[in-house]
Short mmCIF file of C-alpha atoms and ligand atoms in Angstrom, two decimals:
data_model
loop_
_atom_site.label_atom_id
_atom_site.label_comp_id
_atom_site.label_asym_id
_atom_site.label_seq_id
_atom_site.Cartn_x
_atom_site.Cartn_y
_atom_site.Cartn_z
CA MET A 26 -180.15 60.98 103.95
CA LYS A 27 -179.80 60.49 107.70
CA ALA A 28 -176.44 58.28 107.98
CA ALA A 29 -174.67 57.05 110.66
CA LEU A 30 -170.39 56.15 110.21
CA LEU A 31 -168.79 52.74 111.82
CA GLY A 32 -165.38 53.68 111.67
CA HIS A 33 -163.58 57.05 111.54
CA GLY A 34 -160.15 55.65 109.86
CA THR A 35 -158.34 56.87 106.85
CA ILE A 36 -161.36 55.93 104.90
CA GLY A 37 -163.93 57.15 107.33
CA VAL A 38 -161.97 60.59 108.12
CA GLY A 39 -162.50 61.08 103.79
CA VAL A 40 -166.52 60.47 103.64
CA ASP A 41 -167.32 62.64 106.16
CA ARG A 42 -165.17 65.18 104.76
CA ILE A 43 -166.41 64.91 101.75
CA ALA A 44 -169.83 64.29 102.03
CA ALA A 45 -170.01 67.45 104.62
CA SER A 46 -169.72 69.34 101.54
CA LEU A 47 -173.02 67.68 100.23
CA PRO A 48 -176.53 68.65 101.28
CA GLU A 49 -177.86 65.33 100.28
CA ILE A 50 -176.33 63.05 103.27
CA ASP A 51 -175.97 64.14 106.49
CA ILE A 52 -173.72 62.06 109.22
CA VAL A 53 -175.46 62.68 112.44
CA ARG A 54 -173.16 59.47 114.10
CA VAL A 55 -170.20 57.79 114.33
CA LEU A 56 -168.97 55.07 115.90
CA ALA A 57 -165.76 55.18 116.41
CA LEU A 58 -162.65 53.72 119.24
CA GLU A 59 -161.65 57.59 119.81
CA THR A 60 -162.97 61.33 119.66
CA ASP A 61 -161.88 64.07 118.31
CA ASP A 62 -162.55 67.97 117.25
CA GLU A 63 -164.23 66.49 113.74
CA ILE A 64 -166.43 64.59 115.10
CA LEU A 65 -167.76 66.12 118.87
CA GLY A 66 -171.28 66.37 119.33
CA ARG A 67 -172.30 62.84 117.01
CA HIS A 68 -169.20 60.05 118.56
CA THR A 69 -170.34 57.12 120.11
CA PHE A 70 -168.43 53.96 121.69
CA HIS A 71 -171.92 52.19 121.07
CA ALA A 72 -172.93 50.91 117.95
CA ASP A 73 -176.54 50.19 119.93
CA ASP A 74 -176.98 53.70 119.31
CA ILE A 75 -176.71 53.74 115.51
CA LEU A 76 -178.63 50.15 114.38
CA ASN A 77 -181.39 51.17 116.88
CA ASP A 78 -181.64 54.82 116.32
CA PRO A 79 -185.30 54.81 113.50
CA GLU A 80 -183.75 58.17 112.10
CA ILE A 81 -180.73 56.98 110.75
CA ASP A 82 -181.66 55.55 107.42
CA THR A 83 -178.10 54.77 106.10
CA VAL A 84 -175.65 52.76 108.25
CA ILE A 85 -171.53 53.11 106.01
CA GLU A 86 -169.18 50.64 107.24
CA VAL A 87 -165.69 51.68 106.93
CA MET A 88 -164.24 49.88 109.85
CA GLY A 89 -162.70 46.96 108.25
CA GLY A 90 -162.27 43.33 109.25
CA ILE A 91 -165.17 41.25 108.66
CA HIS A 92 -166.88 40.63 112.46
CA PRO A 93 -168.07 42.38 114.30
CA ALA A 94 -169.07 44.65 110.93
CA TRP A 95 -171.32 41.15 109.21
CA GLU A 96 -173.23 41.76 112.88
CA PHE A 97 -173.23 45.48 111.97
CA LEU A 98 -174.64 45.33 108.31
CA SER A 99 -176.23 42.40 108.78
CA ARG A 100 -178.71 44.11 112.26
CA ALA A 101 -178.39 47.10 110.35
CA MET A 102 -180.76 45.69 107.03
CA LYS A 103 -182.85 43.69 109.04
CA ALA A 104 -183.93 47.12 110.96
CA GLY A 105 -184.06 48.78 107.92
CA LYS A 106 -181.22 50.62 107.19
CA ASN A 107 -179.57 50.69 103.74
CA VAL A 108 -175.78 49.75 104.23
CA VAL A 109 -172.65 51.02 101.79
CA THR A 110 -169.43 49.08 102.67
CA ALA A 111 -165.42 49.72 102.15
CA ASN A 112 -164.85 46.30 103.18
CA LYS A 113 -164.26 44.17 100.64
CA ALA A 114 -163.29 41.61 103.70
CA VAL A 115 -167.40 41.02 105.26
CA VAL A 116 -168.84 41.39 101.10
CA ALA A 117 -166.60 38.61 99.68
CA ALA A 118 -166.71 36.02 103.67
CA TYR A 119 -170.73 37.09 103.50
CA TYR A 120 -171.73 37.62 99.56
CA ARG A 121 -175.21 36.20 99.34
CA GLU A 122 -175.75 36.89 102.68
CA LEU A 123 -176.05 40.26 102.54
CA VAL A 124 -177.02 39.92 98.63
CA ALA A 125 -180.30 38.07 100.09
CA LEU A 126 -181.11 40.44 102.86
CA SER A 127 -180.75 43.55 101.05
CA LEU A 128 -183.37 41.98 99.13
CA GLU A 129 -185.44 40.74 101.87
CA HIS A 130 -185.60 44.22 103.62
CA HIS A 131 -185.81 45.62 100.85
CA VAL A 132 -183.11 47.63 101.43
CA ALA A 133 -179.80 49.34 99.56
CA PHE A 134 -176.23 47.70 99.57
CA ARG A 135 -173.64 48.97 98.16
CA CYS A 136 -169.61 48.71 98.08
CA THR A 137 -167.99 50.26 94.93
CA ALA A 138 -165.31 51.23 96.83
CA ALA A 139 -164.43 47.63 98.15
CA VAL A 140 -162.80 46.68 94.61
CA GLY A 141 -160.60 48.98 93.24
CA GLY A 142 -160.29 51.99 95.59
CA GLY A 143 -161.46 54.86 93.40
CA ILE A 144 -162.30 53.15 90.66
CA PRO A 145 -165.37 53.12 89.24
CA TRP A 146 -165.42 49.02 88.88
CA LEU A 147 -168.06 47.70 89.80
CA VAL A 148 -170.98 50.51 88.55
CA SER A 149 -168.86 49.37 85.36
CA LEU A 150 -169.57 46.61 85.41
CA GLU A 151 -172.84 46.07 85.98
CA ARG A 152 -173.98 48.47 83.48
CA GLU A 153 -171.56 46.95 80.96
CA LYS A 154 -173.60 43.62 82.00
CA ARG A 155 -176.56 45.22 81.16
CA GLY A 156 -176.23 44.97 77.50
CA ASP A 157 -173.22 43.11 76.83
CA CYS A 158 -171.96 39.55 77.75
CA ILE A 159 -169.06 39.76 80.59
CA ARG A 160 -166.06 36.61 79.18
CA LYS A 161 -163.74 37.47 80.88
CA ILE A 162 -162.02 39.99 83.76
CA GLY A 163 -158.65 40.94 86.04
CA GLY A 164 -155.37 42.60 86.12
CA ILE A 165 -153.46 44.42 88.80
CA MET A 166 -156.21 44.70 91.59
CA ASN A 167 -153.47 45.53 94.36
CA GLY A 168 -151.76 48.42 94.40
CA THR A 169 -149.42 47.76 97.56
CA THR A 170 -147.85 44.92 95.80
CA ASN A 171 -147.95 46.65 93.02
CA PHE A 172 -145.56 49.27 94.58
CA ILE A 173 -143.24 47.10 95.41
CA LEU A 174 -142.91 44.85 92.51
CA SER A 175 -142.44 48.92 91.22
CA ARG A 176 -140.08 49.18 92.88
CA MET A 177 -138.13 46.17 93.09
CA ALA A 178 -137.64 46.40 90.01
CA ARG A 179 -136.80 49.57 89.12
CA ASP A 180 -134.65 50.79 92.40
CA HIS A 181 -133.29 47.00 92.91
CA MET A 182 -134.93 47.59 96.21
CA ALA A 183 -135.30 44.17 98.82
CA PHE A 184 -139.19 43.43 99.30
CA ASN A 185 -139.32 44.71 103.14
CA ASP A 186 -137.28 48.19 102.57
CA ALA A 187 -140.40 48.60 99.33
CA LEU A 188 -142.94 47.26 101.96
CA LEU A 189 -142.09 49.59 104.69
CA GLU A 190 -141.77 52.23 101.86
CA ALA A 191 -145.76 51.53 101.03
CA GLN A 192 -146.64 51.57 104.55
CA ARG A 193 -144.57 54.37 104.49
CA LEU A 194 -147.50 55.79 101.90
CA GLY A 195 -150.32 54.59 103.96
CA TYR A 196 -150.62 52.23 100.70
CA ALA A 197 -150.94 48.64 102.18
CA GLU A 198 -153.21 47.62 105.26
CA LYS A 199 -152.07 48.31 108.32
CA ASP A 200 -150.90 44.45 108.60
CA PRO A 201 -149.68 43.66 105.03
CA SER A 202 -150.61 40.47 104.91
CA ALA A 203 -153.65 40.46 102.69
CA ASP A 204 -151.92 42.26 100.34
CA ILE A 205 -147.83 40.34 99.83
CA ASP A 206 -150.39 36.73 100.77
CA GLY A 207 -152.96 37.83 97.48
CA ASP A 208 -156.11 37.24 99.77
CA ASP A 209 -156.76 41.04 99.03
CA VAL A 210 -156.60 40.36 95.14
CA ARG A 211 -158.36 36.75 95.87
CA ARG A 212 -161.43 39.09 97.92
CA LYS A 213 -161.70 41.49 95.01
CA LEU A 214 -161.26 38.81 92.21
CA SER A 215 -164.46 36.83 94.48
CA ILE A 216 -166.74 40.14 94.05
CA SER A 217 -165.81 41.03 90.38
CA ALA A 218 -166.73 38.00 89.07
CA SER A 219 -169.56 37.37 91.39
CA VAL A 220 -171.02 40.88 89.88
CA ALA A 221 -169.38 40.35 86.28
CA TYR A 222 -171.24 36.70 85.92
CA ASP A 223 -174.45 37.04 87.81
CA CYS A 224 -173.27 34.27 90.38
CA PHE A 225 -171.09 33.08 93.27
CA VAL A 226 -168.18 33.04 92.82
CA ASP A 227 -166.22 32.02 96.27
CA GLU A 228 -163.46 33.00 97.28
CA THR A 229 -162.60 30.49 100.02
CA LYS A 230 -162.12 27.79 96.23
CA ILE A 231 -160.10 30.41 94.07
CA PRO A 232 -156.15 29.53 94.39
CA THR A 233 -154.11 31.74 95.36
CA ALA A 234 -150.21 32.92 95.31
CA GLY A 235 -148.70 35.80 96.26
CA ILE A 236 -145.52 37.45 96.72
CA ARG A 237 -144.28 37.42 100.64
CA PHE A 238 -141.37 35.60 99.50
CA VAL A 239 -140.14 37.38 96.09
CA THR A 240 -136.32 37.88 95.86
CA THR A 241 -134.47 40.28 94.04
CA ASP A 242 -133.12 37.09 91.78
CA ASP A 243 -137.23 36.43 90.61
CA LEU A 244 -137.29 39.39 89.68
CA ALA A 245 -134.01 38.96 87.41
CA PHE A 246 -135.30 35.96 85.58
CA GLY A 247 -138.07 38.92 84.31
CA THR A 248 -134.91 40.68 83.29
CA ARG A 249 -133.30 37.83 81.62
CA THR A 250 -136.86 37.40 79.84
CA HIS A 251 -137.92 40.60 78.73
CA SER A 252 -140.58 40.42 81.16
CA VAL A 253 -142.10 41.89 84.56
CA LEU A 254 -142.85 40.15 87.26
CA LYS A 255 -146.67 41.08 88.47
CA LEU A 256 -149.29 39.80 91.22
CA ALA A 257 -152.11 39.78 88.49
CA ALA A 258 -156.23 38.51 89.06
CA PHE A 259 -157.80 36.14 86.74
CA SER A 260 -161.08 35.48 85.44
CA ARG A 261 -163.00 33.52 82.97
CA ARG A 262 -166.60 32.51 82.19
CA THR A 263 -165.92 28.22 81.29
CA GLU A 264 -168.02 25.97 79.80
CA LYS A 265 -168.52 24.41 83.09
CA GLY A 266 -168.12 27.77 85.02
CA VAL A 267 -165.70 30.53 85.83
CA SER A 268 -161.74 29.90 85.97
CA ALA A 269 -160.43 32.29 88.75
CA PHE A 270 -157.09 32.07 90.51
CA VAL A 271 -154.21 34.92 91.98
CA SER A 272 -150.62 34.68 91.25
CA PRO A 273 -147.80 36.70 89.54
CA VAL A 274 -147.27 36.48 86.63
CA PHE A 275 -143.88 37.33 84.29
CA ILE A 276 -145.61 39.82 81.99
CA PRO A 277 -144.46 40.80 78.15
CA SER A 278 -142.50 43.95 79.14
CA GLU A 279 -144.51 45.37 75.53
CA GLU A 280 -148.37 44.15 77.44
CA LEU A 281 -150.41 47.51 79.03
CA LEU A 282 -150.19 45.07 82.20
CA ALA A 283 -146.59 45.58 82.83
CA SER A 284 -146.60 49.07 82.16
CA VAL A 285 -148.99 49.77 85.33
CA PRO A 286 -146.34 51.68 87.39
CA GLU A 287 -146.31 52.09 91.42
CA ASN A 288 -149.06 51.68 93.23
CA VAL A 289 -151.39 51.54 90.27
CA ASN A 290 -154.07 49.79 89.18
CA LEU A 291 -155.55 48.28 86.49
CA LEU A 292 -159.07 46.25 85.81
CA THR A 293 -159.89 45.26 82.84
CA LEU A 294 -162.71 43.45 81.17
CA THR A 295 -163.43 41.80 78.13
CA ALA A 296 -167.14 42.06 76.41
CA GLU A 297 -168.56 40.59 73.54
CA HIS A 298 -169.82 43.49 71.34
CA SER A 299 -166.78 46.27 73.89
CA GLY A 300 -164.52 44.03 73.97
CA GLU A 301 -161.66 45.06 75.95
CA LEU A 302 -162.63 47.75 78.44
CA SER A 303 -159.66 48.74 81.08
CA PHE A 304 -159.58 51.39 83.99
CA ALA A 305 -156.35 52.78 85.73
CA GLY A 306 -156.62 54.97 88.93
CA GLN A 307 -155.51 55.10 92.03
CA GLY A 308 -157.04 51.27 93.81
CA ALA A 309 -156.55 52.61 97.11
CA GLY A 310 -156.03 56.32 99.67
CA ARG A 311 -157.45 57.72 101.44
CA TYR A 312 -160.23 60.58 98.65
CA PRO A 313 -159.92 58.20 95.83
CA THR A 314 -161.58 55.36 97.89
CA ALA A 315 -164.23 57.70 100.36
CA LYS A 316 -165.19 59.55 96.85
CA ASN A 317 -166.59 56.39 95.84
CA VAL A 318 -168.15 55.30 98.84
CA VAL A 319 -169.76 58.75 99.15
CA LEU A 320 -171.26 57.80 94.98
CA ASP A 321 -172.46 54.83 96.43
CA LEU A 322 -174.36 57.39 99.19
CA LEU A 323 -175.83 59.72 96.14
CA ASP A 324 -177.43 56.99 94.21
CA ILE A 325 -179.13 55.28 96.75
CA VAL A 326 -180.23 58.97 97.42
CA SER A 327 -181.62 59.33 93.99
CA GLY A 328 -183.19 56.11 93.51
CA VAL A 329 -180.96 53.32 92.28
CA PRO A 330 -180.81 50.96 95.65
CA ALA A 331 -180.01 47.65 94.18
CA PHE A 332 -177.21 45.65 94.96
CA TYR A 333 -175.15 44.99 91.29
CA THR A 334 -176.74 41.12 90.55
CA ASP A 335 -179.75 39.43 91.93
CA HIS A 336 -178.08 36.00 91.05
CA THR A 337 -176.00 34.25 93.26
CA ALA A 338 -175.92 30.95 92.56
CA ALA A 339 -172.81 28.89 93.24
CA ALA A 340 -170.20 28.92 90.40
CA GLU A 341 -168.28 25.97 89.73
CA ILE A 342 -164.70 26.97 89.84
CA ASP A 343 -163.09 25.53 86.85
CA ASN A 344 -159.36 26.55 86.09
CA LEU A 345 -158.24 22.71 83.59
CA GLU A 346 -158.27 25.46 80.47
CA GLU A 347 -155.83 27.68 82.07
CA CYS A 348 -152.41 26.67 80.82
CA TYR A 349 -149.44 28.15 81.08
CA SER A 350 -146.11 27.67 81.29
CA TRP A 351 -144.71 28.49 85.43
CA TYR A 352 -141.91 29.34 87.30
CA PHE A 353 -141.23 27.52 90.75
CA ARG A 354 -138.14 28.75 92.54
CA SER A 355 -137.17 26.56 95.99
CA THR A 356 -134.95 24.47 97.99
CA SER A 357 -136.87 21.95 96.52
CA SER A 358 -137.95 22.20 92.75
CA SER A 359 -136.11 18.86 91.92
CA LEU A 360 -138.63 17.52 93.31
CA LEU A 361 -141.21 18.87 90.24
CA PRO A 362 -141.02 15.52 88.04
CA ALA A 363 -139.00 15.85 84.71
CA GLU A 364 -140.95 14.79 82.39
CA ILE A 365 -142.85 18.30 83.29
CA VAL A 366 -139.94 20.41 84.09
CA GLU A 367 -138.44 21.93 80.80
CA GLU A 368 -135.44 24.14 81.89
CA THR A 369 -134.36 23.92 85.37
CA SER A 370 -131.22 26.46 87.19
CA HIS A 371 -129.57 27.02 91.12
CA GLU A 372 -132.57 26.58 92.41
CA THR A 373 -135.26 27.48 89.45
CA ALA A 374 -137.20 25.40 87.49
CA VAL A 375 -139.53 26.62 84.07
CA THR A 376 -142.12 23.60 83.03
CA LYS A 377 -143.83 23.13 80.16
CA LYS A 378 -147.54 24.28 80.32
CA LEU A 379 -149.19 23.26 82.81
CA PRO A 380 -152.96 23.64 84.51
CA VAL A 381 -153.79 25.81 87.08
CA PRO A 382 -155.07 22.98 89.38
CA ASP A 383 -151.69 21.42 88.38
CA ALA A 384 -149.19 24.27 88.83
CA PHE A 385 -150.54 24.82 92.34
CA ARG A 386 -150.64 21.43 93.51
CA TYR A 387 -146.53 21.05 93.07
CA PHE A 388 -146.62 24.35 94.71
CA SER A 389 -147.87 22.66 97.93
CA LEU A 390 -145.42 19.56 97.10
CA LEU A 391 -142.74 22.73 97.23
CA LYS A 392 -144.16 24.48 99.68
CA GLU A 393 -143.63 21.10 102.35
CA THR A 394 -140.62 21.18 102.32
CA ASP A 395 -139.36 24.41 101.74
CA PRO A 396 -142.07 27.49 102.83
CA GLU A 397 -140.53 30.21 101.60
CA ALA A 398 -140.91 28.31 97.65
CA PHE A 399 -142.06 31.06 94.92
CA ILE A 400 -144.17 30.49 91.80
CA ALA A 401 -144.95 32.55 89.42
CA ALA A 402 -146.49 32.17 85.37
CA ILE A 403 -145.67 33.11 82.51
CA LEU A 404 -147.55 34.61 79.37
N1 HSE B 105 -154.20 47.59 100.44
C1 HSE B 105 -154.50 47.72 99.37
C2 HSE B 105 -154.63 48.06 98.21
C3 HSE B 105 -155.82 48.85 99.34
O1 HSE B 105 -152.93 47.93 98.19
O2 HSE B 105 -154.62 47.64 96.84
C4 HSE B 105 -157.31 48.48 99.84
O3 HSE B 105 -158.29 46.99 98.77
#
């Protein structure tokens, strides 16, 4: 395989170093903002040097972001090149277009590292559904937020200190907004659900709440109720389509999800024959993530060119049967209608069981007057 790297940051350097020991993969060109000894003689500032080179059969995109990644990937496929990416933002935003291009141009499109970093999650979904029906998926899909919540709970750290620590350790993205606002999890859930259920689960339709404004008082509610606060993704097949949402959630402390430490991810599928299968491990970081990119490349070399599904019909997002009690904390909690509130204390309210769309509607109402309002489901 003659491959080229688009991007030479944390993941790109990892891919280049792992591939250097594998005779099947020859990385001949590297698009990067600056050159260094490792890429001397292979470096270019111009994507055209890669996209117009007929000798290069595979493009590895590890730049991140939606543009120009989408333009580069689509041009690569139209030029007959295989594509491997670790970039969940571009895959979630252009899922249907990327799958269609790979089918039309008979090229491979793989993105195992885009969900779960080094965990073999998308490939396991693909394998599992060949002989079983996946009913439900979800779990902890973001290491940064799990790290922040773990440190806040264990060490009584303030949110900002825990975030700085996550950035120092290289877990958080440069701009941590996508991590702490839940967008990163929403993209991973969109891709995972699309693969698991053979359809297209549009990320823009997934209700999402993050942890940007979580406080130590919110965590204290967990301590009082013998539960642990996590940011989690939920999805299952429903009669009408697919349920999917991302939210902070108080999980009873004896449950497996509650015990996931530090930056670990825990991804779980539930299938008819297999029951529950969970995958835990490093959801981020240079070498775990780069390893999954390299395994995709080796899959292509050994003749596994397909994406994880060819089916991209849009699924209806149907969260009406997802009912939970909800914890709200806001200076505007008094705006919640009395008939849905079970108990209140100062700025917090715990509701009766409400479906996800209702809970998110009340959350939007609170945020109109209090942008720092916080919501969490209670399991
Ligand atoms: N920033 C992400 C996380 C890693 O913390 O899980 C890449 O998806």
